[in-house]
Coordinates of C-alpha atoms and ligand atoms in Angstrom, one line a residue:
M1 CA 165.9 112.9 42.8
K2 CA 169.1 114.3 43.1
A3 CA 171.3 115.4 46.4
M4 CA 175.0 116.3 47.2
L5 CA 175.5 115.0 50.5
S6 CA 177.7 115.4 52.9
T7 CA 179.4 112.1 54.1
A8 CA 182.6 113.1 56.6
P9 CA 182.8 115.2 58.6
G10 CA 185.2 118.0 55.9
G11 CA 184.9 121.3 53.4
P12 CA 183.3 121.1 50.1
E13 CA 185.5 119.1 48.2
T14 CA 183.7 116.1 50.3
L15 CA 180.2 116.7 49.2
E16 CA 179.0 114.1 46.2
L17 CA 176.5 114.2 44.3
T18 CA 174.0 111.4 45.3
D19 CA 171.2 110.1 43.2
L20 CA 168.0 109.4 45.6
P21 CA 164.6 107.8 45.2
D22 CA 162.0 110.7 45.0
L23 CA 160.8 111.1 48.1
E24 CA 157.1 110.8 49.3
P25 CA 154.1 112.0 50.4
K26 CA 154.7 112.5 54.5
K27 CA 152.4 113.4 56.3
G28 CA 152.5 116.8 57.9
Q29 CA 154.7 118.5 55.4
L30 CA 155.5 119.6 52.0
V31 CA 157.5 118.1 49.5
V32 CA 159.3 121.1 47.3
R33 CA 160.6 120.7 43.7
V34 CA 163.4 122.8 44.5
R35 CA 164.6 125.5 41.9
A36 CA 167.6 127.3 43.9
A37 CA 168.9 127.3 47.6
G38 CA 170.7 130.7 49.0
L39 CA 174.4 129.7 49.9
N40 CA 174.6 131.2 54.4
F41 CA 177.5 130.8 56.0
P42 CA 176.8 128.2 58.1
D43 CA 176.3 125.8 55.6
T44 CA 180.4 126.0 55.4
L45 CA 180.4 124.9 59.2
M46 CA 177.9 122.2 59.6
I47 CA 179.5 120.3 56.9
R48 CA 182.2 120.1 59.1
D49 CA 180.5 119.6 62.0
L50 CA 181.5 122.6 64.2
Y51 CA 177.5 124.5 63.8
Q52 CA 175.1 124.1 66.1
M53 CA 173.0 121.7 64.6
K54 CA 174.1 118.6 63.5
P55 CA 172.5 116.8 61.2
P56 CA 172.9 112.9 61.4
R57 CA 175.0 112.0 57.7
P58 CA 174.9 111.4 55.1
F59 CA 172.9 114.9 54.7
A60 CA 172.8 117.7 52.1
P61 CA 173.7 121.7 53.5
G62 CA 171.7 123.8 53.0
G63 CA 169.8 126.2 54.4
E64 CA 167.6 128.4 52.9
I65 CA 165.6 126.8 49.6
A66 CA 162.6 127.7 46.7
G67 CA 160.5 126.0 45.0
D68 CA 157.7 124.5 44.1
V69 CA 155.2 122.2 46.2
I70 CA 154.6 119.4 43.7
A71 CA 153.3 116.9 47.4
V72 CA 150.8 118.4 50.5
G73 CA 151.4 115.6 52.8
E74 CA 147.8 114.4 55.1
G75 CA 146.7 117.3 57.5
V76 CA 148.8 120.2 55.3
K77 CA 146.3 123.4 55.5
G78 CA 146.7 126.7 53.1
Y79 CA 149.0 124.3 50.4
T80 CA 148.2 123.1 46.9
E81 CA 149.9 121.7 44.8
G82 CA 152.2 124.4 42.6
D83 CA 152.6 127.1 45.1
R84 CA 156.0 128.4 44.8
V85 CA 157.9 128.3 48.5
L86 CA 160.3 129.6 50.0
A87 CA 161.6 128.6 53.3
L88 CA 164.6 127.7 55.8
T89 CA 165.4 124.2 56.3
G90 CA 168.6 124.5 58.0
F91 CA 169.9 121.6 55.9
G92 CA 169.0 120.1 53.2
G93 CA 168.4 122.2 50.5
F94 CA 171.5 121.4 48.4
A95 CA 169.2 119.1 46.6
T96 CA 165.8 118.7 43.9
Q97 CA 163.2 117.8 46.1
I98 CA 163.5 118.4 50.1
Y99 CA 160.8 118.1 52.5
V100 CA 159.5 121.4 54.4
D101 CA 157.6 122.1 57.3
P102 CA 155.1 124.1 56.4
M103 CA 155.3 126.4 59.9
R104 CA 158.4 127.1 57.9
A105 CA 157.4 127.7 54.7
V106 CA 156.5 131.4 53.3
K107 CA 154.6 131.9 49.8
I108 CA 156.9 134.1 47.0
P109 CA 154.8 136.9 46.0
D110 CA 154.5 137.0 42.5
G111 CA 157.1 138.7 40.1
M112 CA 159.4 137.3 42.4
P113 CA 162.2 135.4 40.8
Y114 CA 163.3 132.1 42.9
E115 CA 167.0 133.1 43.0
D116 CA 165.7 135.6 44.8
A117 CA 163.6 134.3 46.7
A118 CA 165.9 131.5 47.6
C119 CA 168.1 134.9 49.2
F120 CA 165.8 136.7 51.2
I121 CA 164.7 135.8 54.7
F122 CA 167.7 135.1 56.6
T123 CA 169.6 137.6 55.3
Y124 CA 166.6 140.6 55.6
G125 CA 165.9 138.5 58.1
T126 CA 168.9 138.4 60.1
S127 CA 169.5 142.5 59.4
L128 CA 166.1 143.8 59.8
H129 CA 166.1 141.7 63.6
A130 CA 169.4 142.7 63.9
L131 CA 168.6 147.1 62.7
K132 CA 165.0 147.5 64.6
D133 CA 164.5 144.9 67.2
R134 CA 167.7 144.7 68.8
A135 CA 169.3 148.0 67.2
D136 CA 166.4 150.2 67.8
L137 CA 168.4 152.1 65.0
K138 CA 166.9 155.7 64.1
A139 CA 166.3 157.7 60.6
G140 CA 169.1 160.8 61.0
E141 CA 171.5 158.0 63.6
S142 CA 175.1 156.3 61.8
L143 CA 176.0 152.6 61.6
L144 CA 178.9 150.6 61.2
I145 CA 178.4 147.4 59.5
L146 CA 182.0 145.2 59.6
G147 CA 181.7 142.4 57.0
A148 CA 179.2 144.6 55.0
A149 CA 179.5 142.6 51.8
G150 CA 178.7 139.2 52.5
G151 CA 175.4 138.1 52.8
V152 CA 174.0 139.5 56.1
G153 CA 176.5 142.2 55.7
A154 CA 175.3 143.9 52.6
A155 CA 171.1 143.2 54.0
A156 CA 171.8 145.1 56.2
I157 CA 173.7 148.1 53.9
E158 CA 170.3 148.0 52.5
L159 CA 167.8 148.5 55.4
G160 CA 169.8 150.7 56.7
K161 CA 169.4 153.4 54.0
A162 CA 166.1 151.9 54.3
M163 CA 165.6 152.6 57.1
G164 CA 166.8 156.4 57.4
A165 CA 170.6 156.2 58.8
K166 CA 174.4 157.0 58.1
V167 CA 175.7 153.8 56.2
I168 CA 179.5 153.5 56.6
A169 CA 180.7 150.0 55.4
A170 CA 184.1 148.2 56.0
V171 CA 185.2 145.4 54.5
S172 CA 188.8 143.6 54.1
S173 CA 189.6 144.7 49.9
E174 CA 188.4 147.9 47.6
E175 CA 186.3 145.8 44.5
K176 CA 184.6 144.9 48.1
A177 CA 184.2 149.5 49.0
A178 CA 183.1 149.8 45.6
F179 CA 180.6 147.0 45.7
C180 CA 179.1 148.4 49.0
R181 CA 178.8 152.2 47.7
K182 CA 177.2 150.8 44.8
I183 CA 174.2 148.9 47.0
G184 CA 174.5 152.3 49.3
A185 CA 177.0 153.1 52.0
D186 CA 177.5 156.2 51.9
E187 CA 181.3 156.2 52.9
T188 CA 183.4 152.6 53.3
I189 CA 187.1 151.7 55.2
V190 CA 188.6 149.3 53.6
Y191 CA 190.6 147.3 57.3
P192 CA 193.8 145.0 56.6
R193 CA 193.0 141.1 56.0
E194 CA 194.7 140.7 59.7
L195 CA 194.1 143.3 62.6
D196 CA 196.8 144.2 65.0
R197 CA 197.8 146.2 67.6
D198 CA 198.2 149.8 64.7
A199 CA 196.0 148.5 63.0
Q200 CA 192.7 148.0 65.7
K201 CA 193.4 152.5 66.1
A202 CA 193.8 153.5 62.6
L203 CA 190.7 151.5 61.9
S204 CA 189.1 153.4 65.6
S205 CA 190.0 156.5 63.9
E206 CA 189.2 156.0 60.9
I207 CA 185.6 155.4 62.0
K208 CA 185.0 157.5 64.2
K209 CA 185.9 160.2 61.6
L210 CA 183.4 159.3 58.7
A211 CA 180.9 159.0 61.3
G212 CA 182.1 163.0 62.8
G213 CA 180.3 163.7 66.4
E214 CA 181.1 161.3 69.3
G215 CA 181.4 158.6 67.0
V216 CA 179.0 156.2 65.6
D217 CA 176.3 155.1 67.0
V218 CA 175.5 151.7 65.9
V219 CA 177.9 148.9 65.6
Y220 CA 176.6 146.0 63.2
D221 CA 179.3 143.4 63.9
A222 CA 179.1 140.1 61.4
V223 CA 182.8 139.6 61.6
G224 CA 184.3 139.8 65.0
G225 CA 187.6 138.8 65.7
A226 CA 189.8 141.7 66.4
Y227 CA 187.7 144.0 65.0
A228 CA 184.9 144.1 67.3
E229 CA 187.2 145.6 69.6
P230 CA 188.4 149.2 67.9
A231 CA 184.3 149.0 66.5
V232 CA 183.0 149.5 70.5
R233 CA 186.3 152.4 71.4
A234 CA 184.7 154.3 68.4
L235 CA 180.8 154.0 69.7
A236 CA 179.3 157.2 70.3
W237 CA 177.8 157.7 74.1
E238 CA 174.6 155.4 74.5
G239 CA 176.2 153.8 71.3
R240 CA 175.0 149.9 70.1
F241 CA 177.3 147.1 69.5
L242 CA 175.7 144.1 67.4
V243 CA 176.6 141.2 67.7
V244 CA 175.9 138.9 64.6
G245 CA 178.9 136.6 64.0
F246 CA 182.4 135.9 64.3
P247 CA 183.1 134.5 61.2
A248 CA 187.1 135.4 62.2
G249 CA 187.0 134.4 65.4
I250 CA 184.6 134.9 69.5
P251 CA 185.9 138.5 70.2
K252 CA 186.8 139.3 74.1
L253 CA 185.9 142.9 75.0
P254 CA 187.4 144.9 78.5
L255 CA 184.0 146.1 79.6
N256 CA 185.7 149.0 81.2
L257 CA 184.3 150.5 77.4
T258 CA 180.5 150.1 77.5
L259 CA 181.3 152.1 81.2
L260 CA 182.5 154.5 79.1
K261 CA 180.9 155.2 77.6
G262 CA 177.2 154.1 78.1
C263 CA 176.7 151.4 75.2
Q264 CA 175.3 148.9 74.7
V265 CA 176.4 145.1 73.4
V266 CA 173.2 143.4 72.2
G267 CA 173.1 139.5 71.2
V268 CA 171.1 138.4 68.3
F269 CA 169.7 135.4 67.5
W270 CA 167.8 135.6 64.7
G271 CA 166.7 131.6 64.7
A272 CA 166.2 132.2 68.4
A273 CA 163.9 135.5 68.1
V274 CA 161.8 134.1 65.1
A275 CA 160.2 130.5 67.4
R276 CA 159.8 133.4 70.4
D277 CA 157.9 135.3 68.8
P278 CA 156.6 134.5 65.3
K279 CA 154.2 137.6 64.7
G280 CA 157.0 139.7 64.8
H281 CA 159.1 137.7 62.1
A282 CA 156.0 137.5 60.2
A283 CA 155.4 141.1 61.0
N284 CA 159.1 141.7 59.9
V285 CA 158.4 139.5 56.3
G286 CA 155.3 141.3 55.3
Q287 CA 157.3 144.2 55.7
L288 CA 161.1 143.1 54.0
F289 CA 158.4 142.0 51.1
Q290 CA 156.5 145.4 50.4
W291 CA 160.4 147.5 50.7
Y292 CA 161.4 144.4 48.3
A293 CA 157.9 145.7 45.5
E294 CA 159.3 148.7 46.9
G295 CA 162.2 148.1 45.4
K296 CA 164.6 149.2 48.1
I297 CA 166.3 146.3 48.8
K298 CA 166.6 143.1 46.3
P299 CA 169.3 140.8 46.6
Q300 CA 172.7 141.0 45.6
I301 CA 173.5 138.0 43.8
S302 CA 177.3 138.3 42.4
A303 CA 177.9 134.6 41.5
R304 CA 175.3 131.4 40.6
Y305 CA 176.6 127.5 40.4
P306 CA 174.5 124.6 39.0
L307 CA 174.2 122.0 41.4
D308 CA 177.2 119.8 41.1
Q309 CA 179.1 122.0 41.8
A310 CA 178.4 123.2 45.0
A311 CA 181.9 122.6 46.9
D312 CA 183.1 125.7 44.2
A313 CA 180.4 128.0 45.7
L314 CA 181.1 126.9 48.9
N315 CA 184.7 127.5 48.3
L316 CA 183.7 131.1 47.4
M317 CA 182.1 131.8 50.6
Q318 CA 185.1 130.2 52.7
D319 CA 188.1 132.5 51.2
R320 CA 186.0 135.4 51.8
K321 CA 185.6 136.1 48.4
V322 CA 181.4 136.3 48.4
M323 CA 180.2 140.1 47.6
G324 CA 175.9 139.9 48.4
K325 CA 174.9 136.6 47.8
V326 CA 175.9 132.7 45.6
V327 CA 172.6 130.7 44.4
L328 CA 172.8 127.1 42.8
E329 CA 170.2 127.5 40.9
I330 CA 169.2 124.0 41.0
D331 CA 167.4 122.5 37.2
Ligands
LIG1 N1 173.1 136.0 64.8 C1 172.1 135.9 63.9 O1 171.4 135.9 64.1 C2 172.5 135.0 62.3 C3 172.3 135.1 61.3 C4 172.5 135.2 60.1 C5 174.3 134.5 60.3 N2 174.3 134.8 61.3 C6 176.5 135.1 61.4 O2 176.6 136.0 60.1 C7 178.0 135.4 59.4 C8 177.8 136.3 58.6 O3 177.2 134.9 57.6 P1 176.8 135.6 55.6 O4 176.5 134.1 55.4 O5 176.3 136.8 55.8 O6 178.5 135.3 55.4 P2 179.4 135.7 54.8 O7 178.1 136.0 53.2 O8 180.9 135.1 53.8 O9 180.7 137.2 54.9 C9 181.4 136.7 55.9 C10 182.3 138.1 55.7 O10 183.1 137.7 56.9 C11 184.8 138.9 57.1 N3 184.7 137.5 57.3 C12 186.3 138.1 58.2 N4 187.1 137.1 58.5 C13 186.1 136.3 57.2 C14 187.2 134.2 57.8 N5 188.0 133.9 58.2 N6 186.3 133.9 57.0 C15 184.6 134.3 55.8 N7 184.7 135.5 55.9 C16 185.4 136.6 56.4 C17 184.0 138.7 55.2 O11 184.6 139.8 54.6 P3 185.9 140.9 54.9 O12 186.6 139.9 53.6 O13 185.6 142.4 54.4 O14 186.0 140.8 56.0 C18 182.5 138.3 54.6 O15 182.2 138.7 53.8 C19 178.8 134.0 59.9 O16 179.5 134.3 60.9 C20 176.7 133.5 60.7 O17 176.7 132.6 61.0 C21 174.5 135.8 62.6

């Protein structure tokens, strides 16, 4: 088997394509031949030791895969060789083979290609949990998404539309705005890549203008940094602000704003929610597969790379250039 290994903390250029012995069947585990690995922002952090999960080295990054079961370990029930599965693996997915805990695997519906399956659960799972379980988004409400062209952001656009919301997508370039409109956003805002005080005020007024009424009902913040406060200032009475991610830094918030708006600041920690409520997670996955089958959602894959070019794929993500999803196709 082959794997792109991280042997020392550093950027994507530190990954090394390495030959390793094939995996032997192991008690309680599936061995999966990886066919596709979806990229997510934590992959760029983990190789630098900047993520909460710090696997022992050497390790391959890659938290989300799809492939074929090639061996079923002793004691594993419900799987046979040849089953097509997707899985959240945490790490290890930038490889041709991987051990998968059967609790973290899901059988792929017929007709769903490996690349869609490898770009599905992390983004849609996070965004459905955020919008449905945490914000209680209702049809007719307005939804602002910061970082809307990224992985979780693009998923939130599609889900927001499927849930009947008016979607305002905020991004850092015209090209990203066009992408967001193409996948369903009703309105778009292009914000600067650096926000000073004046730009923050301008962003806040533009959000209020596009949302109409008293302001926006729900904010989905996948960016953080200087973008968070102007979005809170643009919330409507009893609005909900979803704390999803911080690629632009961890923001601070004057708490008087929450009093003035009677609003909620709501944390979203999808991984922990899945562990605490597996039944709720299973129901969400069922809903997502149904919407996929109905054509309401479809992973927006804008770039594909072979395994040995995983570093280029990760660079795209850390350089803020990703639109939708990036996938490794693993032959
Ligand atoms: N809370 C949870 O449970 C949960 C689950 C999944 C992911 N997340 C988090 O959500 C965030 C987004 O993840 P993702 O996989 O969707 O990432 P992504 O595809 O790279 O999207 C992130 C977006 O953030 C914006 N951005 C602003 N400043 C940036 C910077 N300095 N570097 C890179 N991007 C920057 C970019 O949009 P613009 O250029 O348009 O601003 C980019 O499209 C990450 O922080 C991730 O850890 C949280």
